[in-house]
Short mmCIF file of C-alpha atoms in Angstrom, two decimals:
data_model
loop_
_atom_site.label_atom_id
_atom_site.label_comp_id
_atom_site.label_asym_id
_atom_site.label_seq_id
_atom_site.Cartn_x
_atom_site.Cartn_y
_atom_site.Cartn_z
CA UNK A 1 30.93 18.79 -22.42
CA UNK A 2 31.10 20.10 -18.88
CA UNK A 3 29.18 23.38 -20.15
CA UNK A 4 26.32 21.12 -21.64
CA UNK A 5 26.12 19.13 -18.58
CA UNK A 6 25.74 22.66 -16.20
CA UNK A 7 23.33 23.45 -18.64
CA UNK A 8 21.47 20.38 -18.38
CA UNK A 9 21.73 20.63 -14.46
CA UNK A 10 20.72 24.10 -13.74
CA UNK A 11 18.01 24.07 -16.43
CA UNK A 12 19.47 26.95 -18.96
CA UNK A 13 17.61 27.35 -21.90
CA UNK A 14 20.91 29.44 -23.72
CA UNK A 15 21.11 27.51 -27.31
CA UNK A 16 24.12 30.32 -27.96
CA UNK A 17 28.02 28.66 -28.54
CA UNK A 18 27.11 24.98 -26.50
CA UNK A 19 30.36 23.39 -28.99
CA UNK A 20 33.61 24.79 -28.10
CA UNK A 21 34.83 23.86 -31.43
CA UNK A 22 32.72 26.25 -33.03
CA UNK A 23 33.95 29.02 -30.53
CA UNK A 24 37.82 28.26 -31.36
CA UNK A 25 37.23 28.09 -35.50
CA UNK A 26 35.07 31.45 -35.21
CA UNK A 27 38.49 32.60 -33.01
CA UNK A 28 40.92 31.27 -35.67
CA UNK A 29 39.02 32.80 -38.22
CA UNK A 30 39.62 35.38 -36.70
CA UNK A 31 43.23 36.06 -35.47
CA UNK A 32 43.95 35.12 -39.21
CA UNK A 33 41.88 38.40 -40.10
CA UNK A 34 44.33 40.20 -38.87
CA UNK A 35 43.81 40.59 -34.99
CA UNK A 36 46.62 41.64 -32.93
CA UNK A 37 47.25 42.00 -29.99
CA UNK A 38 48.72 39.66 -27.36
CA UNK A 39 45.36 37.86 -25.57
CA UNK A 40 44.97 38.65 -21.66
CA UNK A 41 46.51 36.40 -19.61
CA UNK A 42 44.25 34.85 -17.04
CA UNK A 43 44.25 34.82 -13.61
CA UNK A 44 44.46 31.74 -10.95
CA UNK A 45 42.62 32.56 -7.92
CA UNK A 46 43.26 30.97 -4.74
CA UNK A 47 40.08 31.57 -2.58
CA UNK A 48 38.82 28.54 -4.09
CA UNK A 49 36.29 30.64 -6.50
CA UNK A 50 35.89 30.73 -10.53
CA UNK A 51 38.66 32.24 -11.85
CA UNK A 52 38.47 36.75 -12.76
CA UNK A 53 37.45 37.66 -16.10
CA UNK A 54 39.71 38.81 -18.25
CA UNK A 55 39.80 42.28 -18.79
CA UNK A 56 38.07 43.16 -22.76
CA UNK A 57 39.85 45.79 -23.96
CA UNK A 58 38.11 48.64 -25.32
CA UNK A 59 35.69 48.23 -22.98
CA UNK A 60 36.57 49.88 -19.05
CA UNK A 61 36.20 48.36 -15.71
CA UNK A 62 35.35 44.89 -14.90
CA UNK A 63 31.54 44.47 -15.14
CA UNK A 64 30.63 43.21 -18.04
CA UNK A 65 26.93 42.41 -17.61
CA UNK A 66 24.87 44.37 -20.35
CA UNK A 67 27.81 45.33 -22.69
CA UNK A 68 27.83 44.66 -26.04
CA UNK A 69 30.96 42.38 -27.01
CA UNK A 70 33.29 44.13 -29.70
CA UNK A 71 34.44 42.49 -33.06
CA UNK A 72 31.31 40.93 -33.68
CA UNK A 73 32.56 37.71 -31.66
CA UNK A 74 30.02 35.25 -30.01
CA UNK A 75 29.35 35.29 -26.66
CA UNK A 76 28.88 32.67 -23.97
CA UNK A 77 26.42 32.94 -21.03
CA UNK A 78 27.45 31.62 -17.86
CA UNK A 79 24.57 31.37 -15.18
CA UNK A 80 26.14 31.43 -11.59
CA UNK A 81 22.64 28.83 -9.90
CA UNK A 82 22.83 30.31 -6.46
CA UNK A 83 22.91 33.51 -7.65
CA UNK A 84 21.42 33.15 -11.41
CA UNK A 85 23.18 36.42 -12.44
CA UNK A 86 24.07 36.43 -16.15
CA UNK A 87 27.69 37.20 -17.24
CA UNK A 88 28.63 37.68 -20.36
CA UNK A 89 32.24 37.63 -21.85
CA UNK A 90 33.73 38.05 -25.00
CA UNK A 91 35.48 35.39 -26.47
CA UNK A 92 38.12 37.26 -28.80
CA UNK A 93 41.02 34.51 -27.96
CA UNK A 94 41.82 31.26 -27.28
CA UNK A 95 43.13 31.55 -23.81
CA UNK A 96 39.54 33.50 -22.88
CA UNK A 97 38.27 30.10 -24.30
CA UNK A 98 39.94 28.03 -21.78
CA UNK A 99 39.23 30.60 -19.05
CA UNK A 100 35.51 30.06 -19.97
CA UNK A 101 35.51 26.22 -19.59
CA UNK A 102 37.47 26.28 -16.22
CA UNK A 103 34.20 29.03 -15.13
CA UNK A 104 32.06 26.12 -16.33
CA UNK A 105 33.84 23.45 -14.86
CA UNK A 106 33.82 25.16 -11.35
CA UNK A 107 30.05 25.64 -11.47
CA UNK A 108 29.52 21.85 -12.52
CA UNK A 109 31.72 20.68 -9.61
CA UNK A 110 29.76 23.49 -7.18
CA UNK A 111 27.02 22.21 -7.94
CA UNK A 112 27.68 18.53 -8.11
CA UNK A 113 29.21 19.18 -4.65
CA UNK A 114 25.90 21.34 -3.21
CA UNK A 115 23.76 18.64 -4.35
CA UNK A 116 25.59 15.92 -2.92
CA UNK A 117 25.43 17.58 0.24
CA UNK A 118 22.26 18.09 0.02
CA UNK A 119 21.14 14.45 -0.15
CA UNK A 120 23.53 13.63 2.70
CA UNK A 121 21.70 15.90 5.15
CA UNK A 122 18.47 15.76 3.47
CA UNK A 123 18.48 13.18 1.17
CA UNK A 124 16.79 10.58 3.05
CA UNK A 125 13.67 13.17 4.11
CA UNK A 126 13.22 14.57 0.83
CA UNK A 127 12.44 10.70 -0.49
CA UNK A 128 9.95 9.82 2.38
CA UNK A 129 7.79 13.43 1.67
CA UNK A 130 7.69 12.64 -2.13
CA UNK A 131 6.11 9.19 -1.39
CA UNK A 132 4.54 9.95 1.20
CA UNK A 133 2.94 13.44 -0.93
CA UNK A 134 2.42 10.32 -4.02
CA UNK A 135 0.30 7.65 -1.50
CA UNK A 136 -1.98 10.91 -0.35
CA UNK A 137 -2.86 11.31 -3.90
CA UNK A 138 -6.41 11.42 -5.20
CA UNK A 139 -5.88 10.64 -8.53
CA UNK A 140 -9.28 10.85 -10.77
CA UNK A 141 -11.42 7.35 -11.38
CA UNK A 142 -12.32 7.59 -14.45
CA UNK A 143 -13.90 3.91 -14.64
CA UNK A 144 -15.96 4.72 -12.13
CA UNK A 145 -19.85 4.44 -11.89
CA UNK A 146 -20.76 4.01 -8.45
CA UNK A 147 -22.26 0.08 -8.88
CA UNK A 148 -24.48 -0.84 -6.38
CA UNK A 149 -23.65 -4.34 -6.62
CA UNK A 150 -20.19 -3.88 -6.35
CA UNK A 151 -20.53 -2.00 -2.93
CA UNK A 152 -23.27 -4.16 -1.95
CA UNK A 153 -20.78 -7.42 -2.79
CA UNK A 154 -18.27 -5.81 -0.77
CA UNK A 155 -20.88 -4.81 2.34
CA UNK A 156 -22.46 -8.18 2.27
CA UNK A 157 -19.13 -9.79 1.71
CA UNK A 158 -17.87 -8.44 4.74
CA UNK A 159 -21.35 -9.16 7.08
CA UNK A 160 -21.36 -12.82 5.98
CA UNK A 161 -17.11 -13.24 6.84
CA UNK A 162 -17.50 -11.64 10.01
CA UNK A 163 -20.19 -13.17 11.03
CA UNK A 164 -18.64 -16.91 10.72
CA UNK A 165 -15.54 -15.51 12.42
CA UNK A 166 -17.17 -14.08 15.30
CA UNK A 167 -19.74 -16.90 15.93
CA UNK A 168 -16.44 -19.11 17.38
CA UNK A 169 -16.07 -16.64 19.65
CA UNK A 170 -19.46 -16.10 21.51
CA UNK A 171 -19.78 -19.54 21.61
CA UNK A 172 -15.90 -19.93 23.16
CA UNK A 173 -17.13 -21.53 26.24
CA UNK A 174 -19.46 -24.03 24.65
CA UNK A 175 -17.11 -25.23 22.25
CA UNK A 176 -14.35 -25.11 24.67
CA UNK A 177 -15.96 -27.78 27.19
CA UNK A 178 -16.92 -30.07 24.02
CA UNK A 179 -13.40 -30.12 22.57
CA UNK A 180 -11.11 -29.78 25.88
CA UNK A 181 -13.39 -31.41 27.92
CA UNK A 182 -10.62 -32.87 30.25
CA UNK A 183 -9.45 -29.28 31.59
CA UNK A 184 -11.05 -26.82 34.15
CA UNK A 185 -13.34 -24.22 33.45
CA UNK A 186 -11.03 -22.19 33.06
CA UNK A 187 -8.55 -23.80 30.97
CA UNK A 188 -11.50 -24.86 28.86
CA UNK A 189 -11.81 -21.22 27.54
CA UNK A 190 -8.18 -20.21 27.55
CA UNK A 191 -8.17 -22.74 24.90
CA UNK A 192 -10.70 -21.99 23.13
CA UNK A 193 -9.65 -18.60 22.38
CA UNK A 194 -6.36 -19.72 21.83
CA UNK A 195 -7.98 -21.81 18.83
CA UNK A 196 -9.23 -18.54 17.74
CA UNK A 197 -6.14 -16.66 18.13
CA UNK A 198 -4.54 -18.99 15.44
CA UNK A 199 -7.00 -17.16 12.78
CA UNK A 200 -6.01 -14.39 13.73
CA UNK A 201 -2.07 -15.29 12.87
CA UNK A 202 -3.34 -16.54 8.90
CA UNK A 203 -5.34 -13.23 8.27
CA UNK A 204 -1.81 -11.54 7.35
CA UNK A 205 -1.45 -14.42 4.66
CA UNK A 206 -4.63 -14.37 3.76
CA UNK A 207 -4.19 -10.47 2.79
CA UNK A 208 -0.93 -11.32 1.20
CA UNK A 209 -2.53 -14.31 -1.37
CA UNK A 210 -5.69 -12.88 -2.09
CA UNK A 211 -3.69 -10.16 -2.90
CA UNK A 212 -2.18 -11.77 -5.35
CA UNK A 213 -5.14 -13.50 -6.54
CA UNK A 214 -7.06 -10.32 -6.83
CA UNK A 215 -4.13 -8.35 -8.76
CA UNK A 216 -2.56 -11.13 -10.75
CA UNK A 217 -4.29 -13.73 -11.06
CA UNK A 218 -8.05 -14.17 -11.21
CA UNK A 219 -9.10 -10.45 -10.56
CA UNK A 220 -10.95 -8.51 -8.15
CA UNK A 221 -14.50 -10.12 -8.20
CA UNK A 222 -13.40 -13.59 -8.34
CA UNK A 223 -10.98 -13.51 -5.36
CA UNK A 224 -14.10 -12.74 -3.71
CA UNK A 225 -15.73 -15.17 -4.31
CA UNK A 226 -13.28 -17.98 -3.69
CA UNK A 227 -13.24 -16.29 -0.31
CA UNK A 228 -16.65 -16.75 0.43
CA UNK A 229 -16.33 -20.54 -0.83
CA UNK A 230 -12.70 -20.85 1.49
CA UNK A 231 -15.18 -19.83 4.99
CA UNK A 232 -18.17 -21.43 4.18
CA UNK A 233 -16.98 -24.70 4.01
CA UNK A 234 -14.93 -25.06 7.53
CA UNK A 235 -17.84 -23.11 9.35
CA UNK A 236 -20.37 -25.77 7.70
CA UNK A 237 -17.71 -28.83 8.62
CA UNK A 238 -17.20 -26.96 12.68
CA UNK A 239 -20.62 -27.51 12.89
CA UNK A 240 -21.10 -31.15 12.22
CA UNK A 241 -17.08 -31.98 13.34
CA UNK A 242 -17.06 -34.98 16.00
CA UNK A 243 -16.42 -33.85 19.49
CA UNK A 244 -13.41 -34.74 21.57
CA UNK A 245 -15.69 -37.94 23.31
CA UNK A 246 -16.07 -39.19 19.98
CA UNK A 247 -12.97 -39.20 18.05
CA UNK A 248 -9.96 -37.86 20.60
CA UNK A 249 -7.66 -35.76 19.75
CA UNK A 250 -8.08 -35.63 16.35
CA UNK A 251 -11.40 -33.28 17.07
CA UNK A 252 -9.24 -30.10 18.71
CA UNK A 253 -6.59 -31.16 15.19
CA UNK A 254 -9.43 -30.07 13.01
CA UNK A 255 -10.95 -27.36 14.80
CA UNK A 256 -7.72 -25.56 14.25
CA UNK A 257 -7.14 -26.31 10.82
CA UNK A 258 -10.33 -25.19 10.04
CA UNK A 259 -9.94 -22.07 11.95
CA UNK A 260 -6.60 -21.54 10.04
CA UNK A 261 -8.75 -21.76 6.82
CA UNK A 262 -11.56 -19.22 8.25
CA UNK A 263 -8.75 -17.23 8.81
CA UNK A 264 -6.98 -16.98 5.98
CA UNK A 265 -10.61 -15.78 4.31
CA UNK A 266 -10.99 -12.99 5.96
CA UNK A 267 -8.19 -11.61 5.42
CA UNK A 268 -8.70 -11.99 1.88
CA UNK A 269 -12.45 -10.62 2.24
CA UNK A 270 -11.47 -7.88 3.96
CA UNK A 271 -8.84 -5.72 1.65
CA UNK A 272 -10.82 -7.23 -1.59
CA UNK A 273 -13.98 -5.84 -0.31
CA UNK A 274 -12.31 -2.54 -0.23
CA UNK A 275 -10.42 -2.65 -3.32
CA UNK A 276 -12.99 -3.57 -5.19
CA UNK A 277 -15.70 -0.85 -3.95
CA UNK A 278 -13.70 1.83 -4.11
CA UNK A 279 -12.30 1.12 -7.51
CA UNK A 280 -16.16 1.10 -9.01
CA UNK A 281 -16.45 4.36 -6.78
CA UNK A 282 -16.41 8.04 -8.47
CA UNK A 283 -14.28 10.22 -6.96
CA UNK A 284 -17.16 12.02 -4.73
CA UNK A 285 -18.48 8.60 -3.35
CA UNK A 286 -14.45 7.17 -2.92
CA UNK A 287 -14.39 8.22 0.47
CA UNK A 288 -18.40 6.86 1.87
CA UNK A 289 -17.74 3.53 -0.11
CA UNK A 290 -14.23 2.97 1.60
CA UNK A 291 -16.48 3.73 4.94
CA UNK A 292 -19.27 1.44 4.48
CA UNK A 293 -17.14 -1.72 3.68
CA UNK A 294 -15.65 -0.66 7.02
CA UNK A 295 -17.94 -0.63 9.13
CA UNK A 296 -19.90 -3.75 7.57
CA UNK A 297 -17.31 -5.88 9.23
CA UNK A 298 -19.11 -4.65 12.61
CA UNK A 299 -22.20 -5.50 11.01
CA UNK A 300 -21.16 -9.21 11.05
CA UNK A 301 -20.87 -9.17 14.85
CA UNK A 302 -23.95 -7.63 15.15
CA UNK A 303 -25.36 -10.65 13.25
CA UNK A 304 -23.43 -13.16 15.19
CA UNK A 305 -24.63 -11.65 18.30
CA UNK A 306 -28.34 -11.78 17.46
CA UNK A 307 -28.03 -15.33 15.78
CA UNK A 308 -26.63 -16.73 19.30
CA UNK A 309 -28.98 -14.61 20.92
CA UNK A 310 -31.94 -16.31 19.31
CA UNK A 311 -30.22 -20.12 20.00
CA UNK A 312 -30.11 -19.36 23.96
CA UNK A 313 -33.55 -17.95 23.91
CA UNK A 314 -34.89 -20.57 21.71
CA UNK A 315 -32.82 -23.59 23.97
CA UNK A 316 -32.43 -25.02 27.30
CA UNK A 317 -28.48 -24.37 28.52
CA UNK A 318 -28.49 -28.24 28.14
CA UNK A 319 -29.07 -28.30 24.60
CA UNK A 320 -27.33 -25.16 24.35
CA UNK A 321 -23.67 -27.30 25.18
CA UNK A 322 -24.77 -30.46 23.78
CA UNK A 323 -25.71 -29.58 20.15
CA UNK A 324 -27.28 -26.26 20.09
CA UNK A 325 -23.96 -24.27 19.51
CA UNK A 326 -23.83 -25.74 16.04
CA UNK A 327 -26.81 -24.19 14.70
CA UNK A 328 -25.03 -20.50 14.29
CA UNK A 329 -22.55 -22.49 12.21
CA UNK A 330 -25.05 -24.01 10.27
CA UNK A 331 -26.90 -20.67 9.32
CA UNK A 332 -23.74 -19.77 7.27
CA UNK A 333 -25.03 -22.78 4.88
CA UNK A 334 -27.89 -20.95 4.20
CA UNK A 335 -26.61 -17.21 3.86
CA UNK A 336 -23.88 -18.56 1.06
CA UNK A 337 -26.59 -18.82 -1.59
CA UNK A 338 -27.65 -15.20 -1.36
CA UNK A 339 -24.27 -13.85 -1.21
CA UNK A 340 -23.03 -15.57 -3.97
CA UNK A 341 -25.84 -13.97 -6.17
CA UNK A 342 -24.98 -10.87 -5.24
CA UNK A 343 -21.11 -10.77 -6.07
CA UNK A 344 -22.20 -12.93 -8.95
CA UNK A 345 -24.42 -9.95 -10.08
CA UNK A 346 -21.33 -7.53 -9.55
CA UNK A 347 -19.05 -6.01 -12.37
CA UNK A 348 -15.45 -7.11 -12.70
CA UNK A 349 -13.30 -3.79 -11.56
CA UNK A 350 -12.39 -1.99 -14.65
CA UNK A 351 -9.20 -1.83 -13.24
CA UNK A 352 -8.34 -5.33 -13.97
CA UNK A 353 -10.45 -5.45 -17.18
CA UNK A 354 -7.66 -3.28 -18.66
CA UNK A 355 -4.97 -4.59 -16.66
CA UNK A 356 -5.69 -7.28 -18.43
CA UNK A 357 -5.41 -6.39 -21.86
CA UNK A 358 -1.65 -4.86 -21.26
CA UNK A 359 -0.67 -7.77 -19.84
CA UNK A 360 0.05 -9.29 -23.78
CA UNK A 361 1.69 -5.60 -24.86
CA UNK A 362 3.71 -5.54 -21.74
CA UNK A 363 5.45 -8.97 -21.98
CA UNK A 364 6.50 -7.85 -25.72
CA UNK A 365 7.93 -4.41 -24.02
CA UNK A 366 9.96 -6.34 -21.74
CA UNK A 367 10.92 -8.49 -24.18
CA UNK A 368 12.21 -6.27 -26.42
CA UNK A 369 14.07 -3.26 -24.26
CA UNK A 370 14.89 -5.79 -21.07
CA UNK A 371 12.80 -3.72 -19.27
CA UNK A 372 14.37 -5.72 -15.89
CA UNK A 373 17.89 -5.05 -16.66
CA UNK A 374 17.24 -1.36 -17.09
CA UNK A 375 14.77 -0.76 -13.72
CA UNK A 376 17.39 -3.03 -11.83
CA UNK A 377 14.26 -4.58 -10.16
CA UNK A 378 12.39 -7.78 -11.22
CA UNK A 379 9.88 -8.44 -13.39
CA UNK A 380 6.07 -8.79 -11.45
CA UNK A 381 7.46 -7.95 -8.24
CA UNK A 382 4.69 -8.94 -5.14
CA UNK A 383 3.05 -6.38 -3.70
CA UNK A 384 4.67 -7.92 -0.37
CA UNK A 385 8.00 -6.71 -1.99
CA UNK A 386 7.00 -3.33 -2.75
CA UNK A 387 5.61 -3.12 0.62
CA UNK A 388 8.91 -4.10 2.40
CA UNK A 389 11.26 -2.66 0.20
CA UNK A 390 10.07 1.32 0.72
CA UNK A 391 10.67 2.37 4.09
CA UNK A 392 7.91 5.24 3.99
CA UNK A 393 5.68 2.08 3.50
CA UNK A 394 7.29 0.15 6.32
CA UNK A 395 7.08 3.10 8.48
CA UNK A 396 2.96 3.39 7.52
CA UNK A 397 3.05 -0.60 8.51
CA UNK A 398 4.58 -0.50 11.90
CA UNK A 399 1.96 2.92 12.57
CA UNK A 400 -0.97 0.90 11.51
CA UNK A 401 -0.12 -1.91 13.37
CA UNK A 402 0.28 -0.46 16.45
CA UNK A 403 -2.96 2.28 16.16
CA UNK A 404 -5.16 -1.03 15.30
CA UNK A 405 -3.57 -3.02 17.57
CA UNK A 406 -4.82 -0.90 20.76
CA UNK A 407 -8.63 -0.50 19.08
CA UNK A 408 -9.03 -4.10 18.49
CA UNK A 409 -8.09 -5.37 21.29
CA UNK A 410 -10.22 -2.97 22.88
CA UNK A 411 -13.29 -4.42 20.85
CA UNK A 412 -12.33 -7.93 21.29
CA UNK A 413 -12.61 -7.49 24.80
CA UNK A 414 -15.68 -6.03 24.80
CA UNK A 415 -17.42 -7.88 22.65
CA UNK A 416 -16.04 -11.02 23.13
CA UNK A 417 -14.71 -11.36 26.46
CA UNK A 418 -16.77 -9.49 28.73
CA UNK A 419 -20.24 -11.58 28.04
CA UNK A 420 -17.89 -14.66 28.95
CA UNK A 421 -16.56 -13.19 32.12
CA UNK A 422 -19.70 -12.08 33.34
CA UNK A 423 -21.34 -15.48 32.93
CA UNK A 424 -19.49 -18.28 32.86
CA UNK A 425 -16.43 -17.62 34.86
CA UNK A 426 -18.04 -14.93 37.72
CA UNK A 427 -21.56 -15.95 37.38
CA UNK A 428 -22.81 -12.30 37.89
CA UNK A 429 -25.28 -13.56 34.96
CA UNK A 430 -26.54 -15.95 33.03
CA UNK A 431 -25.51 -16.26 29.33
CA UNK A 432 -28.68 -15.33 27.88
CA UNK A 433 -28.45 -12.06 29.98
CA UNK A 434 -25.01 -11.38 29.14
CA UNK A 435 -25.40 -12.29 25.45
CA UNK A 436 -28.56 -9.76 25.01
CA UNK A 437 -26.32 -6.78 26.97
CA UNK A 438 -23.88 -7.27 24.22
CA UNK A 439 -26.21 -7.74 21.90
CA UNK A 440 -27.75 -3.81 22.80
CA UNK A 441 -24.09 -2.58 23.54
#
């Protein structure tokens, strides 16, 4: 046993005397031939090495590599791993028997003991590398056709979110005197933004449940589109919701919930968009699909910003505070429609096509090996689990958090914050001037 488990460990490929029994009836057989000849004693050796070889006689000196073994008896190989030198010994006797399973006993526990070592010291880094090498890799798509409706459900997706989530905040200061109306200027728009922060908090759980929808539940194409329904609404409701003069503070109430619900979209929008892009992508287009969905999510400010610039140009700052900030709210109404076409007119990711059709095989697999019992984990674990339960994933987490953390606040400030400064609270410029310098920025 302890020579087929070396073998097994240091990958031998020797099929020559693995059963010991075998070796002591081919022995018997033949010391009741007629063999004489008291058998060599062995050695003990106190260095804490493999016992010596027993000198074979007939044969002189100790090394025995190469020689052929005398009697016609079968031979063991016994394959040091550090050094993977080959030794072979005769086995004319029972007691050169023993001496052979005590060699292969001291290589199991050297190894057993090297390798435990080994994952002591090194353990640890050897299992981060080997996920880390497996989340690098580009495996092949081969579902993957390049739709143009997929990418352009994804793209569009991501202009239409964006742009209801970044209308709140160029039009922080109007919304800020008709819903806190009571505070200062100031307070007014610390307020306001503090209203937006709050989507900001749900876009984590947002990620986290249209994950789920998208992987589980309802599949890649459809979690879009309940997306799209989940913003539309609130923006359409923000822009007819009763101002603080009209029904207290039941107005501010709302305005957050319905933030909470805008926010919880796009963080579902967001990952979907990619997932489902880049899963319709071929493996030479992966990359510039992946980078368009990106950098449609600027595309949405871009739309916010010209929308709001067209409703100060269009308005007297009058109207602008009294009702004219709703109309950027109501243009969502009207962009729904279109978008909804296009995801409609988008494939379902292949992905979850066949997903789908193992899900009826792979309940019967469970069923019958216990498929839990054996993986120790359970069944349908969350992808929040399996993000929080590897620490090579934690580790890219807490990185990605803090290298996004730094660029969008950066952006936020920019884009956001700085027309708002400039105008309302320093009065350097009007709002229709700062609005079109952002606008070109």
């Amino acid at each position: 046993e302890s020579e087929i488990a070396a073998s097994n460990l240091h990958g031998r490929n020797d099929t020559m005397n693995t059963n010991f029994s075998d070796i002591l009836k081919v022995l018997d057989e033949e010391n009741e031939g007629g063999s004489t000849g008291a058998p060599p004693k062995a050695e003990t050796n106190n260095s804490g090495g493999p016992p010596p070889r027993a000198a074979i006689p007939g044969n002189a000196g100790d090394n025995l590599t190469g020689l052929e073994p005398p009697h016609g008896a079968p031979v063991a190989v016994c394959v040091e791993p550090a050094l993977s030198s080959t030794t072979i010994m005769d086995m004319p006797s029972t007691s050169l028997a023993e001496e052979y399973i005590r060699n292969s006993r001291f290589l199991l526990n050297k190894s057993t003991s090297t390798d435990a070592g080994n994952e002591d010291e090194f353990g640890t880094l050897s299992a981060l590398k080997k996920e880390e090498e497996n989340f690098y890799q580009t495996i092949s798509n081969e579902h993957g056709d390049d739709n143009i409706w997929g990418l352009l459900s994804g793209v569009c997706g991501n202009i239409y979110e964006w742009y209801d989530f970044a209308v709140y905040g160029l039009l922080a200061a109007e919304i800020g005197a008709a819903f806190f109306p009571n505070a200062s200027k100031s307070m007014q728009l610390i307020q306001s933004f503090g209203v937006y922060a709050v989507a900001f908090l749900m876009r984590p759980l947002g990620a986290i449940g249209f994950g789920e929808i998208g992987d589980r539940i309802a599949g890649r194409k459809n979690a879009l589109v309940i997306s799209i329904i989940l913003i539309t609404v609130p923006s359409v409701l923000m822009g007819i919701l009763p101002t603080y003069d009209t029904i207290g503070i039941a107005a501010p109430i709302l305005l957050v919930i319905f933030r909470m619900f805008q926010g919880l979209s796009v963080g579902g929008q967001l990952a979907g968009s990619y997932v489902l892009s880049i899963e319709q992508s071929t493996d030479s287009n992966r990359g510039f699909r992946g980078s368009i969905c990106d950098a449609s999510s600027v595309g949405g400010f871009f739309v916010a910003s010209l929308v709001t610039n067209i409703v100060r140009a269009s308005l007297t700052e009058e109207q602008v505070n009294d009702w004219g900030w709703r109309i950027p709210f109501w243009v969502s109404l009207g962009l729904a429609p279109i978008l909804y076409m296009i995801v409609n007119n988008s494939e379902e990711s292949k992905f979850w096509d066949e997903r789908a059709k193992q899900k009826t095989d792979e309940e019967i697999i469970r069923t019958e090996i216990n498929i839990e019992e054996q993986s120790g984990e359970p069944e349908g674990t969350s992808a929040l689990y399996d993000l929080l339960n590897s620490k090579f994933r934690r580790r890219q987490l807490i990185g990605m958090i803090g290298v996004l953390s730094s660029t969008s606040s950066s952006f936020y400030m920019l884009f956001l914050y700085c027309p708002i400064y400039l105008s309302t609270l320093r009065g350097l410029l009007d709002e229709k001037e700062a609005d079109f310098i952002n606008l070109a920025v």
